[in-house]
């Protein structure tokens, strides 16, 4: 009877699966683990985006906030400006469809500033500049925003995108005006903010002074550029004593590179070389820091050009070779230009030997 019962069970679906039950249970356990892990990660990611890049409190529609969360993901975590732009556009369409917020509201103007940034990064400079200038006009005329603090911060948000756009198009006078207004707005907003934002505003102001100095240099006003860059370097040197990597790291090297280029334009080759060498000595302290690696590539290229302009072919070649080594280590720099310069100078040295 026992044998018959056993034979009966072996012919049922469960009986046929019995040899594979351990494997099925293992696969089920792994699937459940993956499911809950992915779910937990999504919950964490959504919470992180809401805390770090919060939507304006005036936006209450859950679907719209979800779109803005998706935009933040594509702006900061997994950057793709075109997808970010589409998320922001959909969110704006939802807001207009709801009819609760006007175009001049703070929430909408913040989204427009983000859309302009995404458009600029995607290469759509014309539409980006138009959006930014329209928003800038509204803020200046106080047609948008209920608080002075918000208006000042909005000027900074717009300037962060508009300034680089103007500089890249050779509109240096406009860039000077933009960065000057942003610097004044940042100082005004700083006075209205609480102590928790103190460091953030100081960093923002240092960046604006640096950008302002660069804009003056590009416009040909090297004296004003030198004055601004030298003043901000004093503050930056005091803040680099902590020895830890933060948002201030290597901003002083950026300023030293700017000063090296300004002195070169002023015709002071010796001072230009001193600033570049000083910058190199700082980048050596911060290995594997992206901003410093990029500056080091520019500093080596600058020193190579200085040496070459003074007829020091051997010295220029050494700097270009250092640039090639730096590229191999960090993947920063212009490989094609470095290789072309190295070949050209090697050929020139061979010709000099033959002569």
CSV table of N, CA and C in Angstrom, one decimal, residues 8 38 42-43 50-51 58 87 91 128 161 196 254 267 294-295 310:
chain,number,residue,atom,x,y,z
A,8,UNK,N,1.7,6.9,-6.6
A,8,UNK,CA,0.7,7.9,-7.0
A,8,UNK,C,1.2,9.4,-6.9
A,38,UNK,N,16.0,46.0,-4.6
A,38,UNK,CA,15.7,47.0,-5.6
A,38,UNK,C,14.7,48.0,-5.0
A,42,UNK,N,15.2,52.0,-4.4
A,42,UNK,CA,14.3,53.0,-5.0
A,42,UNK,C,13.8,54.0,-3.9
A,43,UNK,N,13.4,53.4,-2.8
A,43,UNK,CA,12.9,54.2,-1.7
A,43,UNK,C,14.0,55.1,-1.2
A,50,UNK,N,14.5,63.9,-2.8
A,50,UNK,CA,13.6,64.8,-2.1
A,50,UNK,C,14.3,65.7,-1.1
A,51,UNK,N,15.3,65.1,-0.4
A,51,UNK,CA,16.1,65.9,0.6
A,51,UNK,C,17.1,66.8,0.0
A,58,UNK,N,5.3,74.9,-3.2
A,58,UNK,CA,4.1,75.3,-3.8
A,58,UNK,C,3.6,74.2,-4.8
A,87,UNK,N,11.7,65.9,-18.8
A,87,UNK,CA,11.1,65.7,-17.5
A,87,UNK,C,10.5,67.1,-17.0
A,91,UNK,N,6.7,68.4,-16.4
A,91,UNK,CA,6.3,69.0,-15.2
A,91,UNK,C,5.7,70.4,-15.3
A,128,UNK,N,18.2,78.6,-24.7
A,128,UNK,CA,18.6,78.7,-23.3
A,128,UNK,C,18.8,80.1,-22.9
A,161,UNK,N,24.2,79.9,-15.2
A,161,UNK,CA,24.0,79.4,-16.6
A,161,UNK,C,24.3,80.5,-17.6
A,196,UNK,N,23.5,78.2,8.7
A,196,UNK,CA,23.8,76.9,8.1
A,196,UNK,C,24.2,77.1,6.7
A,254,UNK,N,42.8,77.0,-9.7
A,254,UNK,CA,42.1,77.7,-10.8
A,254,UNK,C,42.5,79.1,-10.9
A,267,UNK,N,52.6,90.5,-20.5
A,267,UNK,CA,53.9,90.4,-21.0
A,267,UNK,C,55.0,90.1,-19.9
A,294,UNK,N,42.5,68.4,-13.9
A,294,UNK,CA,42.2,69.2,-15.1
A,294,UNK,C,43.1,70.5,-15.1
A,295,UNK,N,43.3,71.1,-13.9
A,295,UNK,CA,44.1,72.3,-13.8
A,295,UNK,C,45.6,71.9,-14.1
A,310,UNK,N,60.2,81.2,-25.4
A,310,UNK,CA,61.5,81.7,-25.0
A,310,UNK,C,62.6,80.9,-25.7
